[in-house]
């Protein structure tokens, strides 16, 4: 028997002001699109903003459905939109923010497992890391230099 240890590393910023203007702008667009989320069932609103290497910013918010599993998270709404509109572009950075209508979200909200898998697909496709920033409604912002930090031992096309 042997053991392996896989480490993940994140940077933590206490306030948005600590981040470069480009990221502040990306996060503020994520906040604006978050407010437009369609989340009548959970009242949990999520916004995602993606910066592409062609300079475009693509936005997504969660879209819920009365048949609950038919809804989709903000991150996948955003990344699938980027992949659809600009299939040749690389995704450089992604900002994510979540806020509940029922209680203030004060901790960074990381993307769910299914979103991590979807983001991983694009990181592998483009062969360059996607930098990810995530936060709640207020409070600290976590930064990951690559999706890999969020998904150790990821499943990808090399196993097919
Ligand atoms: N949600 C997201 O949009 N992103 C995540 O990574 C986690 C969850 C959405 C899905 C659902 O509309 C609501 O938040 C509650 O789970």
mmCIF file of C-alpha atoms and ligand atoms in Angstrom:
data_model
loop_
_atom_site.group_PDB
_atom_site.id
_atom_site.type_symbol
_atom_site.label_atom_id
_atom_site.label_comp_id
_atom_site.label_asym_id
_atom_site.label_seq_id
_atom_site.Cartn_x
_atom_site.Cartn_y
_atom_site.Cartn_z
ATOM 1 C CA UNK A 1 0.000 0.000 0.000
ATOM 2 C CA UNK A 2 1.138 3.496 -0.637
ATOM 3 C CA UNK A 3 -0.419 6.889 -0.175
ATOM 4 C CA UNK A 4 -0.417 9.924 -2.348
ATOM 5 C CA UNK A 5 -1.086 13.471 -1.244
ATOM 6 C CA UNK A 6 -2.621 15.965 -3.638
ATOM 7 C CA UNK A 7 -2.457 19.575 -2.614
ATOM 8 C CA UNK A 8 -4.678 22.436 -3.702
ATOM 9 C CA UNK A 9 -3.723 26.027 -3.235
ATOM 10 C CA UNK A 10 -5.932 29.121 -3.122
ATOM 11 C CA UNK A 11 -5.280 32.793 -2.546
ATOM 12 C CA UNK A 12 -7.693 34.577 -0.249
ATOM 13 C CA UNK A 13 -8.475 38.265 -0.629
ATOM 14 C CA UNK A 14 -10.360 40.011 2.167
ATOM 15 C CA UNK A 15 -11.854 42.656 -0.102
ATOM 16 C CA UNK A 16 -12.394 43.212 -3.816
ATOM 17 C CA UNK A 17 -10.208 46.320 -3.623
ATOM 18 C CA UNK A 18 -7.189 44.043 -3.167
ATOM 19 C CA UNK A 19 -7.750 42.633 -6.639
ATOM 20 C CA UNK A 20 -6.730 44.155 -9.997
ATOM 21 C CA UNK A 21 -9.289 46.412 -11.717
ATOM 22 C CA UNK A 22 -9.895 43.773 -14.378
ATOM 23 C CA UNK A 23 -11.059 41.300 -11.732
ATOM 24 C CA UNK A 24 -13.087 43.893 -9.850
ATOM 25 C CA UNK A 25 -14.872 44.650 -13.109
ATOM 26 C CA UNK A 26 -15.420 40.957 -13.845
ATOM 27 C CA UNK A 27 -16.807 40.371 -10.352
ATOM 28 C CA UNK A 28 -19.079 43.391 -10.539
ATOM 29 C CA UNK A 29 -20.536 42.020 -13.786
ATOM 30 C CA UNK A 30 -21.049 38.678 -12.023
ATOM 31 C CA UNK A 31 -22.899 40.537 -9.248
ATOM 32 C CA UNK A 32 -25.157 42.309 -11.771
ATOM 33 C CA UNK A 33 -26.041 39.124 -13.654
ATOM 34 C CA UNK A 34 -26.568 37.318 -10.327
ATOM 35 C CA UNK A 35 -29.400 39.734 -9.581
ATOM 36 C CA UNK A 36 -31.144 38.530 -12.754
ATOM 37 C CA UNK A 37 -30.989 34.848 -11.769
ATOM 38 C CA UNK A 38 -34.207 32.888 -12.120
ATOM 39 C CA UNK A 39 -34.246 31.154 -8.736
ATOM 40 C CA UNK A 40 -37.856 31.064 -7.503
ATOM 41 C CA UNK A 41 -37.391 27.698 -5.770
ATOM 42 C CA UNK A 42 -34.134 28.113 -3.883
ATOM 43 C CA UNK A 43 -33.935 31.912 -3.661
ATOM 44 C CA UNK A 44 -30.233 31.261 -4.066
ATOM 45 C CA UNK A 45 -28.906 33.441 -6.849
ATOM 46 C CA UNK A 46 -25.590 32.851 -8.555
ATOM 47 C CA UNK A 47 -23.808 34.919 -11.182
ATOM 48 C CA UNK A 48 -20.800 34.050 -13.309
ATOM 49 C CA UNK A 49 -18.713 36.278 -15.573
ATOM 50 C CA UNK A 50 -16.101 34.848 -17.920
ATOM 51 C CA UNK A 51 -13.300 36.804 -19.550
ATOM 52 C CA UNK A 52 -12.178 35.383 -22.904
ATOM 53 C CA UNK A 53 -8.872 35.894 -24.688
ATOM 54 C CA UNK A 54 -10.703 37.870 -27.404
ATOM 55 C CA UNK A 55 -11.640 40.456 -24.762
ATOM 56 C CA UNK A 56 -15.303 39.452 -24.600
ATOM 57 C CA UNK A 57 -17.061 38.947 -21.283
ATOM 58 C CA UNK A 58 -19.756 36.269 -21.161
ATOM 59 C CA UNK A 59 -22.294 36.172 -18.344
ATOM 60 C CA UNK A 60 -24.538 33.539 -16.814
ATOM 61 C CA UNK A 61 -26.988 33.199 -13.938
ATOM 62 C CA UNK A 62 -28.694 30.122 -12.540
ATOM 63 C CA UNK A 63 -31.935 29.128 -14.220
ATOM 64 C CA UNK A 64 -34.266 26.972 -12.149
ATOM 65 C CA UNK A 65 -37.167 24.795 -13.208
ATOM 66 C CA UNK A 66 -40.276 23.373 -11.539
ATOM 67 C CA UNK A 67 -38.777 19.996 -12.448
ATOM 68 C CA UNK A 68 -35.756 20.770 -10.267
ATOM 69 C CA UNK A 69 -32.999 18.821 -12.080
ATOM 70 C CA UNK A 70 -33.918 20.546 -15.335
ATOM 71 C CA UNK A 71 -32.473 23.827 -14.057
ATOM 72 C CA UNK A 72 -28.861 24.815 -14.557
ATOM 73 C CA UNK A 73 -26.175 26.492 -12.473
ATOM 74 C CA UNK A 74 -24.820 29.925 -13.372
ATOM 75 C CA UNK A 75 -21.341 28.610 -14.096
ATOM 76 C CA UNK A 76 -22.577 26.184 -16.718
ATOM 77 C CA UNK A 77 -24.995 28.686 -18.247
ATOM 78 C CA UNK A 78 -21.961 30.966 -18.650
ATOM 79 C CA UNK A 79 -19.376 28.487 -19.828
ATOM 80 C CA UNK A 80 -21.706 26.751 -22.296
ATOM 81 C CA UNK A 81 -22.638 30.139 -23.688
ATOM 82 C CA UNK A 82 -18.950 31.002 -24.118
ATOM 83 C CA UNK A 83 -18.322 27.642 -25.795
ATOM 84 C CA UNK A 84 -21.302 28.158 -28.101
ATOM 85 C CA UNK A 85 -20.647 31.717 -29.192
ATOM 86 C CA UNK A 86 -16.846 31.712 -29.266
ATOM 87 C CA UNK A 87 -15.761 28.096 -29.702
ATOM 88 C CA UNK A 88 -12.223 29.116 -30.668
ATOM 89 C CA UNK A 89 -11.653 31.516 -27.773
ATOM 90 C CA UNK A 90 -9.840 30.589 -24.597
ATOM 91 C CA UNK A 91 -11.450 31.305 -21.256
ATOM 92 C CA UNK A 92 -8.932 33.199 -19.165
ATOM 93 C CA UNK A 93 -10.774 34.065 -15.975
ATOM 94 C CA UNK A 94 -14.059 33.365 -14.313
ATOM 95 C CA UNK A 95 -15.709 35.283 -11.452
ATOM 96 C CA UNK A 96 -18.529 33.693 -9.457
ATOM 97 C CA UNK A 97 -20.750 35.177 -6.767
ATOM 98 C CA UNK A 98 -23.746 33.777 -4.898
ATOM 99 C CA UNK A 99 -26.345 35.426 -2.673
ATOM 100 C CA UNK A 100 -29.399 34.043 -0.937
ATOM 101 C CA UNK A 101 -32.588 36.091 -0.713
ATOM 102 C CA UNK A 102 -33.248 34.562 2.712
ATOM 103 C CA UNK A 103 -29.948 34.990 4.549
ATOM 104 C CA UNK A 104 -26.807 36.898 3.724
ATOM 105 C CA UNK A 105 -24.088 34.770 2.131
ATOM 106 C CA UNK A 106 -20.874 35.808 3.848
ATOM 107 C CA UNK A 107 -18.544 33.016 2.780
ATOM 108 C CA UNK A 108 -17.048 32.279 -0.643
ATOM 109 C CA UNK A 109 -19.306 29.930 -2.612
ATOM 110 C CA UNK A 110 -17.346 27.425 -4.690
ATOM 111 C CA UNK A 111 -18.782 25.904 -7.879
ATOM 112 C CA UNK A 112 -20.655 22.619 -7.432
ATOM 113 C CA UNK A 113 -19.167 19.318 -8.559
ATOM 114 C CA UNK A 114 -21.030 19.207 -11.872
ATOM 115 C CA UNK A 115 -19.862 22.727 -12.712
ATOM 116 C CA UNK A 116 -16.283 21.804 -11.835
ATOM 117 C CA UNK A 117 -16.491 18.904 -14.265
ATOM 118 C CA UNK A 118 -17.868 21.179 -16.982
ATOM 119 C CA UNK A 119 -15.228 23.845 -16.404
ATOM 120 C CA UNK A 120 -12.562 21.112 -16.480
ATOM 121 C CA UNK A 121 -13.672 20.108 -19.973
ATOM 122 C CA UNK A 122 -12.910 23.586 -21.305
ATOM 123 C CA UNK A 123 -9.628 23.908 -19.433
ATOM 124 C CA UNK A 124 -8.456 20.656 -21.005
ATOM 125 C CA UNK A 125 -9.846 21.590 -24.427
ATOM 126 C CA UNK A 126 -7.960 24.901 -24.484
ATOM 127 C CA UNK A 127 -4.886 23.498 -22.710
ATOM 128 C CA UNK A 128 -4.416 26.584 -20.553
ATOM 129 C CA UNK A 129 -5.624 27.194 -17.010
ATOM 130 C CA UNK A 130 -8.838 29.006 -16.179
ATOM 131 C CA UNK A 131 -8.349 31.319 -13.221
ATOM 132 C CA UNK A 132 -11.354 31.203 -10.927
ATOM 133 C CA UNK A 133 -12.508 33.740 -8.344
ATOM 134 C CA UNK A 134 -15.460 33.023 -6.096
ATOM 135 C CA UNK A 135 -17.227 34.881 -3.338
ATOM 136 C CA UNK A 136 -20.532 35.109 -1.486
ATOM 137 C CA UNK A 137 -22.567 38.278 -1.335
ATOM 138 C CA UNK A 138 -20.032 39.936 0.925
ATOM 139 C CA UNK A 139 -16.772 38.813 2.468
ATOM 140 C CA UNK A 140 -13.623 37.181 1.216
ATOM 141 C CA UNK A 141 -12.816 36.198 -2.339
ATOM 142 C CA UNK A 142 -11.027 32.930 -3.074
ATOM 143 C CA UNK A 143 -8.809 32.674 -6.111
ATOM 144 C CA UNK A 144 -7.727 29.462 -7.758
ATOM 145 C CA UNK A 145 -5.102 29.666 -10.483
ATOM 146 C CA UNK A 146 -6.634 26.685 -12.268
ATOM 147 C CA UNK A 147 -9.710 24.496 -12.134
ATOM 148 C CA UNK A 148 -7.368 21.643 -11.197
ATOM 149 C CA UNK A 149 -7.244 22.885 -7.598
ATOM 150 C CA UNK A 150 -10.972 22.285 -7.334
ATOM 151 C CA UNK A 151 -11.062 18.864 -8.941
ATOM 152 C CA UNK A 152 -8.216 16.524 -8.052
ATOM 153 C CA UNK A 153 -8.161 13.187 -9.881
ATOM 154 C CA UNK A 154 -10.448 14.615 -12.526
ATOM 155 C CA UNK A 155 -12.060 12.439 -15.142
ATOM 156 C CA UNK A 156 -11.286 13.584 -18.659
ATOM 157 C CA UNK A 157 -11.041 12.470 -22.265
ATOM 158 C CA UNK A 158 -7.726 10.719 -21.790
ATOM 159 C CA UNK A 159 -9.549 7.879 -20.027
ATOM 160 C CA UNK A 160 -11.948 7.263 -22.904
HETATM 161 N N1 LIG B 1 -26.109 26.880 -8.092
HETATM 162 C C1 LIG B 1 -25.311 27.497 -9.010
HETATM 163 O O1 LIG B 1 -25.788 28.278 -9.849
HETATM 164 N N2 LIG B 1 -23.987 27.219 -8.988
HETATM 165 C C2 LIG B 1 -23.393 26.365 -8.112
HETATM 166 O O2 LIG B 1 -22.213 26.063 -8.263
HETATM 167 C C3 LIG B 1 -24.152 25.844 -6.989
HETATM 168 C C4 LIG B 1 -25.619 25.970 -7.091
HETATM 169 C C5 LIG B 1 -27.541 27.135 -8.152
HETATM 170 C C6 LIG B 1 -28.364 25.948 -8.570
HETATM 171 C C7 LIG B 1 -29.693 26.258 -7.943
HETATM 172 O O3 LIG B 1 -30.419 27.092 -8.825
HETATM 173 C C8 LIG B 1 -29.344 27.049 -6.694
HETATM 174 O O4 LIG B 1 -28.017 27.501 -6.872
HETATM 175 C C9 LIG B 1 -29.430 26.243 -5.406
HETATM 176 O O5 LIG B 1 -28.704 25.077 -5.491
#
